Amino acid sequence: MNKPELLPGLQPVVGTSTPHESAHLHVSGAAPYTDDLPEPAGTLHAALGLSPLAHGKLTGIDVARIRRMPGVVAVLTAADIPAQNNCGPLLHDDPILAADELRYVGQPVFAVIATDRELARRAAGLAKQVIQAEPLPPVLTALAAHAIGQYVLPPMHLTRGEPAEHLATAPHRLQGTWSLGGQEQFYLEGQISLAVPQEGGEGLLVHCSTQHPSEMQQLVAHCLGWHAHRVVVQCRRMGGGFGGKESQSALFACVAAIASLKLKKPVKLRVDRDDDFLVTGRRHGFDYRWDVGFDADGRILAADIDLVSNAGHSADLSAPVMARALCHFDNAYWLPHIAMHGYCAKTNTQSNTAFRGFGGPQGAIAVEMILDGIARQLGVDGTVVRERNFYSRGNDVTPYGQPVEELHAQPLTAQLLASSRYAERRAEIAAFNAASPVLKKGLAFTPVKFGISFNVAHLNQAGALVHVYTDGSVLVNHGGTEMGQGLNTKVAQVVAHELGLPLSRVRCSATDTSKVANTSATAASTGSDLNGKAAQDAARKIKARLTAFAAERLGCAPELVAFEGGQVSGGGQSESFDSLVAAAYLKRIQLWSDGFYATPGLHWDRAKLQGHPFYYYAWGGAVCEALVDTLTGESRITRADLLHDVGSSLNPALDIGQIEGGFIQGMGWLTMEELVWHPVTGLLTTHAPSTYKIPTANDCPPEFRTELFGVANASETIHRSKAVGEPPLLLGFAALLAIKDACAACGPERCDPPLRAPATAEAVLSAIDAVR
């Protein structure tokens, strides 16, 4: 299938809704993912033998029995790892294969290498019979670990003002506890790596479905005892990542690489969906305890809150996830006196990791639940209480010391409440509930303020290469990875815009550690911000050389030269870009360049949790209407109105797609995606699509209205746009609170239903029973 050309005369530049660069391949099933790549001759297949115990001392493995299985070529254990037995991103506390301790049900203990994937899986399935271990008591919940002070990292504390004193004198108090479940990334393409030996055994090429090729390169090199220049990691596209392929793709890359080096053969490791669930971590579940003081108008005067995350058995990215949760507890609100305490509980479960929002959602939803409770205690509409607590000029510094320069909460909220007919619908819903004994409706509004940047300053950098060929076509390579979000499309648009070319003349190639080195993960919503700026820098360097050359040919001053529509003009004359490039090559003018970008103005004191960790904030708001069946507990979001701030959009169609997708993913997390571990064995019982329910197209609200706020970014980002990957997930808060509002309609005035998340049918019935 040929890629369709755009309509004649249409110039696809920044700000236009051009299609995703691979859309035609996606819909035709022709987009190659890692498993679709042709397998080199002699490719072997790996499978993982998983721990049957949540906690135990590993005493032996009957390797001989596994080797006797049909098709088995080799069995790898921790003893076969040439150098570091570690795939943890920050601390060396996450073994590739268990060496002496079993930490959770599903931990990889050995790897089977066989001639066929199914034969490898069958042999690995002997794990329960061949793993010898002494059981130890497991700790399976975050609160149980918190009770005994068992953490993967020291606790974090962020304090401003004098919260204890102001709590003691506050006219009103709200105290409570709440639990919030985790969330499986459920990328459609599972974890996979293919390691291919290079000539002379001096290197490895690793095809890996990963958001962080440079980290995969480093960890593979470390486990082999090599320098990084011997490892090349490539990723053309992923079938979804959502954070689950930022750090946790490392285990699969390392196992494939170790096996490939040992056997001198290509080795592929593609895990089954059940094994993917059992091996990898997910969004951290959180438990909260809060004590909040407020006045008669619902304004928060002081707050003291504990946030306890379930880190799992190792640190992984739990520290920065908790730091971001603490930095997003304020959401869009001024909190004058605040004490926050973050605890990363160590449990005998999968090591939890990055997930879209990276702790921000877990922090911000707590203050939304608190404000909802305050509003119900006072008998005031939740939207009114929220507006009274918004950041405002004079009260515009976050608890971690960063000024909030753009105060978009007020105008964005006003626009959304008007366009969604919030006030009128509130009255209509009250009338409906009064006349409906079984079905109840609820309505809720929630805002979003989300900080954009990695909250580790040095990660906010990116590089790119731009090659202009003698026929006038352009190839771009940058350090970001494409996981369906449209990053390559946006970067190509930036380069096409810079060089005055149609988008069809610009192409982005696969992410490759041998082209752009030392890249950051495609995460923290920074993909377009960082890589777009780096590509723009490279394109501008080429354009500057061509501008000087064109000025000579056209007989005009350089400042009069313009690149537009595939033409280069100046001084009343013009020639095609192709012609100029061909001539420049003959004059030995460099037609390629590197580009680099580092986000300015960032600093962060990790010990004090103070600084300027974010370049800017993205804002948004959602109004959701829910319908609840009080007999069954079933609920449905019947309408959602979203208004989101993406600055000056690079591509409105892609941005709206991200906003809607983020909202649905957030709604799924809070209303239906439930993770359940066996309380005794520690087995994750919801480890397949049959037991873990994600939202589908059928769960989208029948009325789904999404608009862009349309105000240019005050910060100097790429074309004054704003990040769009993570912030919209927080719009899903309104779905949970709308269901809670419907539950409240079953009880007396000012009741506060104890609705847990996810708000499954069982949770809804429990909340309704409590208020009745």
CSV table of C-alpha atoms in Angstrom, one decimal, residues 42-322:
chain,number,residue,atom,x,y,z
A,42,GLY,CA,19.4,-19.7,13.2
A,43,THR,CA,17.3,-17.5,15.5
A,44,LEU,CA,16.6,-19.2,18.9
A,45,HIS,CA,13.7,-18.4,21.2
A,46,ALA,CA,13.8,-17.7,25.0
A,47,ALA,CA,11.2,-18.1,27.7
A,48,LEU,CA,11.3,-17.3,31.4
A,49,GLY,CA,10.9,-19.7,34.3
A,50,LEU,CA,9.0,-17.8,37.0
A,51,SER,CA,9.0,-18.0,40.8
A,52,PRO,CA,6.0,-19.8,42.3
A,53,LEU,CA,6.6,-18.2,45.7
A,54,ALA,CA,6.0,-14.6,46.9
A,55,HIS,CA,9.0,-14.9,49.2
A,56,GLY,CA,11.6,-17.6,49.8
A,57,LYS,CA,15.2,-18.6,49.8
A,58,LEU,CA,16.3,-20.1,46.5
A,59,THR,CA,18.2,-23.4,47.3
A,60,GLY,CA,18.5,-24.9,43.8
A,61,ILE,CA,17.2,-25.4,40.3
A,62,ASP,CA,17.0,-28.8,38.5
A,63,VAL,CA,18.6,-27.5,35.4
A,64,ALA,CA,19.2,-31.0,34.0
A,65,ARG,CA,15.5,-31.8,33.9
A,66,ILE,CA,14.8,-28.7,31.9
A,67,ARG,CA,17.7,-29.5,29.4
A,68,ARG,CA,16.1,-32.8,28.7
A,69,MET,CA,13.0,-31.2,27.3
A,70,PRO,CA,12.4,-31.2,23.5
A,71,GLY,CA,14.1,-28.4,21.6
A,72,VAL,CA,16.0,-27.0,24.6
A,73,VAL,CA,19.4,-25.6,23.6
A,74,ALA,CA,20.5,-24.0,26.9
A,75,VAL,CA,19.2,-23.0,30.3
A,76,LEU,CA,20.5,-19.8,31.9
A,77,THR,CA,20.6,-19.0,35.6
A,78,ALA,CA,22.0,-16.1,37.5
A,79,ALA,CA,25.4,-17.9,37.5
A,80,ASP,CA,25.5,-17.5,33.7
A,81,ILE,CA,25.4,-13.7,33.7
A,82,PRO,CA,28.9,-12.5,32.7
A,83,ALA,CA,28.9,-9.3,34.8
A,84,GLN,CA,26.2,-7.4,36.7
A,85,ASN,CA,23.0,-9.2,37.6
A,86,ASN,CA,21.0,-6.0,37.6
A,87,CYS,CA,18.3,-4.4,35.5
A,88,GLY,CA,17.3,-1.7,38.0
A,89,PRO,CA,17.4,1.8,36.5
A,90,LEU,CA,18.6,3.7,39.6
A,91,LEU,CA,19.7,1.3,42.3
A,92,HIS,CA,21.4,-2.1,41.8
A,93,ASP,CA,18.5,-3.8,43.6
A,94,ASP,CA,16.7,-5.6,40.8
A,95,PRO,CA,18.3,-8.8,39.6
A,96,ILE,CA,17.8,-10.0,36.0
A,97,LEU,CA,17.4,-13.6,37.3
A,98,ALA,CA,16.9,-14.5,40.9
A,99,ALA,CA,20.2,-15.5,42.6
A,100,ASP,CA,19.4,-16.5,46.1
A,101,GLU,CA,16.1,-14.8,47.2
A,102,LEU,CA,12.7,-15.2,45.6
A,103,ARG,CA,10.9,-11.9,45.9
A,104,TYR,CA,7.5,-12.3,44.3
A,105,VAL,CA,5.3,-14.7,42.4
A,106,GLY,CA,6.4,-14.3,38.8
A,107,GLN,CA,10.0,-13.3,39.4
A,108,PRO,CA,12.3,-14.7,36.6
A,109,VAL,CA,14.5,-17.4,38.0
A,110,PHE,CA,15.9,-19.0,34.9
A,111,ALA,CA,15.7,-18.6,31.1
A,112,VAL,CA,15.1,-21.4,28.6
A,113,ILE,CA,16.6,-21.1,25.1
A,114,ALA,CA,15.1,-23.4,22.5
A,115,THR,CA,14.7,-23.9,18.8
A,116,ASP,CA,11.1,-22.9,18.9
A,117,ARG,CA,9.1,-20.4,21.1
A,118,GLU,CA,6.5,-22.9,22.1
A,119,LEU,CA,9.1,-25.5,23.1
A,120,ALA,CA,10.9,-22.8,25.2
A,121,ARG,CA,7.6,-21.9,26.9
A,122,ARG,CA,6.8,-25.6,27.7
A,123,ALA,CA,10.2,-26.1,29.3
A,124,ALA,CA,9.9,-22.9,31.3
A,125,GLY,CA,6.5,-24.1,32.5
A,126,LEU,CA,8.3,-26.7,34.6
A,127,ALA,CA,9.3,-23.9,37.0
A,128,LYS,CA,7.1,-25.1,39.9
A,129,GLN,CA,8.6,-28.5,39.6
A,130,VAL,CA,12.3,-27.6,39.2
A,131,ILE,CA,12.7,-24.6,41.5
A,132,GLN,CA,13.8,-25.6,45.0
A,133,ALA,CA,13.2,-23.0,47.7
A,134,GLU,CA,12.4,-22.5,51.4
A,135,PRO,CA,9.3,-20.4,51.8
A,136,LEU,CA,9.5,-17.2,53.9
A,137,PRO,CA,6.6,-15.0,55.1
A,138,PRO,CA,5.7,-12.4,52.4
A,139,VAL,CA,4.6,-8.8,52.9
A,140,LEU,CA,1.8,-8.3,50.3
A,141,THR,CA,0.3,-4.9,50.9
A,142,ALA,CA,1.7,-1.4,51.2
A,143,LEU,CA,0.0,-0.7,54.5
A,144,ALA,CA,1.5,-3.9,56.0
A,145,ALA,CA,5.0,-2.8,54.9
A,146,HIS,CA,4.3,0.7,56.2
A,147,ALA,CA,3.3,-0.6,59.6
A,148,ILE,CA,6.7,-2.3,60.0
A,149,GLY,CA,8.7,0.5,58.4
A,150,GLN,CA,9.8,-1.6,55.3
A,151,TYR,CA,10.6,0.8,52.4
A,152,VAL,CA,12.7,0.6,49.3
A,153,LEU,CA,13.9,4.1,49.9
A,154,PRO,CA,14.0,6.5,52.8
A,155,PRO,CA,10.7,8.5,53.4
A,156,MET,CA,10.3,11.9,51.8
A,157,HIS,CA,8.9,15.0,53.5
A,158,LEU,CA,7.8,18.3,52.0
A,159,THR,CA,6.6,21.0,54.3
A,160,ARG,CA,5.6,24.6,54.0
A,161,GLY,CA,4.5,27.0,56.7
A,162,GLU,CA,3.1,25.9,60.0
A,163,PRO,CA,0.5,23.2,59.3
A,164,ALA,CA,0.2,21.8,62.8
A,165,GLU,CA,-0.6,25.2,64.3
A,166,HIS,CA,-3.1,26.1,61.6
A,167,LEU,CA,-4.8,22.7,61.8
A,168,ALA,CA,-5.3,23.2,65.5
A,169,THR,CA,-7.0,26.5,65.0
A,170,ALA,CA,-9.0,25.8,61.8
A,171,PRO,CA,-12.8,26.3,62.1
A,172,HIS,CA,-13.5,23.0,60.3
A,173,ARG,CA,-11.5,19.7,60.0
A,174,LEU,CA,-11.7,16.8,57.6
A,175,GLN,CA,-9.9,13.6,58.4
A,176,GLY,CA,-9.8,10.5,56.4
A,177,THR,CA,-8.1,7.6,54.8
A,178,TRP,CA,-8.5,6.3,51.2
A,179,SER,CA,-7.0,3.6,49.0
A,180,LEU,CA,-6.3,3.8,45.3
A,181,GLY,CA,-5.5,0.8,43.1
A,182,GLY,CA,-2.7,0.5,40.6
A,183,GLN,CA,-3.0,0.1,36.8
A,184,GLU,CA,-1.6,-2.2,34.2
A,185,GLN,CA,-0.1,-0.5,31.2
A,186,PHE,CA,-1.7,-3.1,28.9
A,187,TYR,CA,0.3,-2.0,25.8
A,188,LEU,CA,-1.1,-4.0,22.8
A,189,GLU,CA,2.5,-5.1,21.9
A,190,GLY,CA,4.0,-7.0,24.8
A,191,GLN,CA,7.6,-6.9,26.0
A,192,ILE,CA,10.0,-8.2,23.4
A,193,SER,CA,13.7,-8.1,22.4
A,194,LEU,CA,15.7,-9.6,19.7
A,195,ALA,CA,19.5,-9.8,20.1
A,196,VAL,CA,21.7,-10.3,17.0
A,197,PRO,CA,25.5,-10.9,17.3
A,198,GLN,CA,27.5,-8.6,15.1
A,199,GLU,CA,30.7,-9.5,13.1
A,200,GLY,CA,33.5,-11.2,15.0
A,201,GLY,CA,31.4,-11.4,18.1
A,202,GLU,CA,32.5,-7.8,19.0
A,203,GLY,CA,29.1,-6.4,19.3
A,204,LEU,CA,25.3,-6.9,19.6
A,205,LEU,CA,22.4,-5.3,17.8
A,206,VAL,CA,19.3,-5.4,20.0
A,207,HIS,CA,15.9,-4.7,18.6
A,208,CYS,CA,13.8,-3.8,21.6
A,209,SER,CA,10.3,-2.4,22.2
A,210,THR,CA,11.5,0.2,24.6
A,211,GLN,CA,10.9,3.9,25.5
A,212,HIS,CA,14.5,4.2,26.6
A,213,PRO,CA,17.0,2.8,24.1
A,214,SER,CA,20.0,4.4,25.8
A,215,GLU,CA,19.3,2.9,29.1
A,216,MET,CA,18.8,-0.5,27.5
A,217,GLN,CA,22.2,-0.1,25.8
A,218,GLN,CA,23.8,0.7,29.1
A,219,LEU,CA,22.2,-2.1,31.1
A,220,VAL,CA,22.9,-4.7,28.4
A,221,ALA,CA,26.5,-3.5,28.4
A,222,HIS,CA,26.7,-3.7,32.2
A,223,CYS,CA,25.3,-7.3,32.4
A,224,LEU,CA,27.8,-8.4,29.7
A,225,GLY,CA,30.8,-6.6,31.2
A,226,TRP,CA,31.2,-4.5,28.0
A,227,HIS,CA,31.6,-0.9,27.1
A,228,ALA,CA,28.5,0.7,25.7
A,229,HIS,CA,29.9,1.2,22.2
A,230,ARG,CA,29.7,-2.6,21.6
A,231,VAL,CA,25.9,-2.5,22.0
A,232,VAL,CA,23.4,-0.9,19.5
A,233,VAL,CA,19.7,-0.7,20.4
A,234,GLN,CA,17.1,0.1,17.8
A,235,CYS,CA,13.4,0.8,18.0
A,236,ARG,CA,11.3,1.8,15.0
A,237,ARG,CA,8.0,1.8,16.8
A,238,MET,CA,6.2,0.3,19.8
A,239,GLY,CA,2.6,-0.9,20.0
A,240,GLY,CA,2.1,1.2,23.1
A,241,GLY,CA,4.3,1.9,26.1
A,242,PHE,CA,2.6,4.2,28.7
A,243,GLY,CA,5.7,4.0,30.9
A,244,GLY,CA,5.8,0.2,31.1
A,245,LYS,CA,8.6,0.1,28.5
A,246,GLU,CA,10.7,2.9,30.1
A,247,SER,CA,12.8,0.8,32.6
A,248,GLN,CA,11.2,-2.6,32.6
A,249,SER,CA,12.1,-3.5,29.0
A,250,ALA,CA,15.6,-4.0,30.4
A,251,LEU,CA,15.1,-7.5,31.8
A,252,PHE,CA,14.0,-8.8,28.4
A,253,ALA,CA,16.8,-7.0,26.5
A,254,CYS,CA,19.4,-8.3,29.0
A,255,VAL,CA,18.2,-11.9,28.9
A,256,ALA,CA,18.1,-12.0,25.1
A,257,ALA,CA,21.6,-10.4,25.0
A,258,ILE,CA,23.2,-12.8,27.5
A,259,ALA,CA,21.8,-15.8,25.6
A,260,SER,CA,22.9,-14.4,22.3
A,261,LEU,CA,26.4,-13.8,23.5
A,262,LYS,CA,26.6,-17.3,25.2
A,263,LEU,CA,25.3,-19.2,22.2
A,264,LYS,CA,26.6,-16.9,19.4
A,265,LYS,CA,23.1,-17.0,17.8
A,266,PRO,CA,20.3,-14.5,17.4
A,267,VAL,CA,17.9,-14.9,20.3
A,268,LYS,CA,14.3,-13.5,20.6
A,269,LEU,CA,12.4,-13.2,23.8
A,270,ARG,CA,8.7,-12.4,23.4
A,271,VAL,CA,6.7,-13.0,26.5
A,272,ASP,CA,3.1,-14.2,26.7
A,273,ARG,CA,0.6,-11.7,28.0
A,274,ASP,CA,0.1,-13.7,31.3
A,275,ASP,CA,3.8,-13.7,31.9
A,276,ASP,CA,4.1,-10.0,31.0
A,277,PHE,CA,1.5,-9.3,33.8
A,278,LEU,CA,3.3,-11.6,36.3
A,279,VAL,CA,6.8,-10.3,35.6
A,280,THR,CA,6.5,-6.6,35.1
A,281,GLY,CA,5.3,-3.8,37.4
A,282,ARG,CA,2.7,-1.1,36.8
A,283,ARG,CA,1.2,2.1,38.1
A,284,HIS,CA,1.8,2.4,41.9
A,285,GLY,CA,-1.2,1.9,44.0
A,286,PHE,CA,-1.4,4.5,46.9
A,287,ASP,CA,-2.9,4.6,50.4
A,288,TYR,CA,-3.6,7.9,52.0
A,289,ARG,CA,-4.2,9.4,55.4
A,290,TRP,CA,-5.1,13.1,55.6
A,291,ASP,CA,-6.0,15.8,58.2
A,292,VAL,CA,-7.2,19.0,56.6
A,293,GLY,CA,-8.3,22.3,58.1
A,294,PHE,CA,-10.6,24.7,56.2
A,295,ASP,CA,-12.8,27.8,56.7
A,296,ALA,CA,-16.5,28.3,56.2
A,297,ASP,CA,-16.1,29.0,52.5
A,298,GLY,CA,-14.2,25.7,52.0
A,299,ARG,CA,-10.8,27.3,51.6
A,300,ILE,CA,-8.0,24.9,52.7
A,301,LEU,CA,-6.0,26.5,55.5
A,302,ALA,CA,-3.7,23.6,56.4
A,303,ALA,CA,-3.2,20.0,55.5
A,304,ASP,CA,-1.2,17.1,56.8
A,305,ILE,CA,-1.1,14.0,54.5
A,306,ASP,CA,0.6,10.6,54.3
A,307,LEU,CA,1.1,9.1,50.8
A,308,VAL,CA,2.1,5.4,50.9
A,309,SER,CA,2.9,3.8,47.6
A,310,ASN,CA,3.3,0.1,46.8
A,311,ALA,CA,6.8,0.1,45.3
A,312,GLY,CA,7.0,-3.6,45.0
A,313,HIS,CA,10.1,-5.6,45.7
A,314,SER,CA,12.7,-3.1,44.4
A,315,ALA,CA,13.2,0.7,43.9
A,316,ASP,CA,12.8,0.9,40.1
A,317,LEU,CA,11.5,4.4,39.6
A,318,SER,CA,9.5,4.7,42.8
A,319,ALA,CA,11.6,7.6,44.2
A,320,PRO,CA,10.9,10.0,41.3
A,321,VAL,CA,7.3,8.7,41.1
A,322,MET,CA,6.8,9.7,44.7
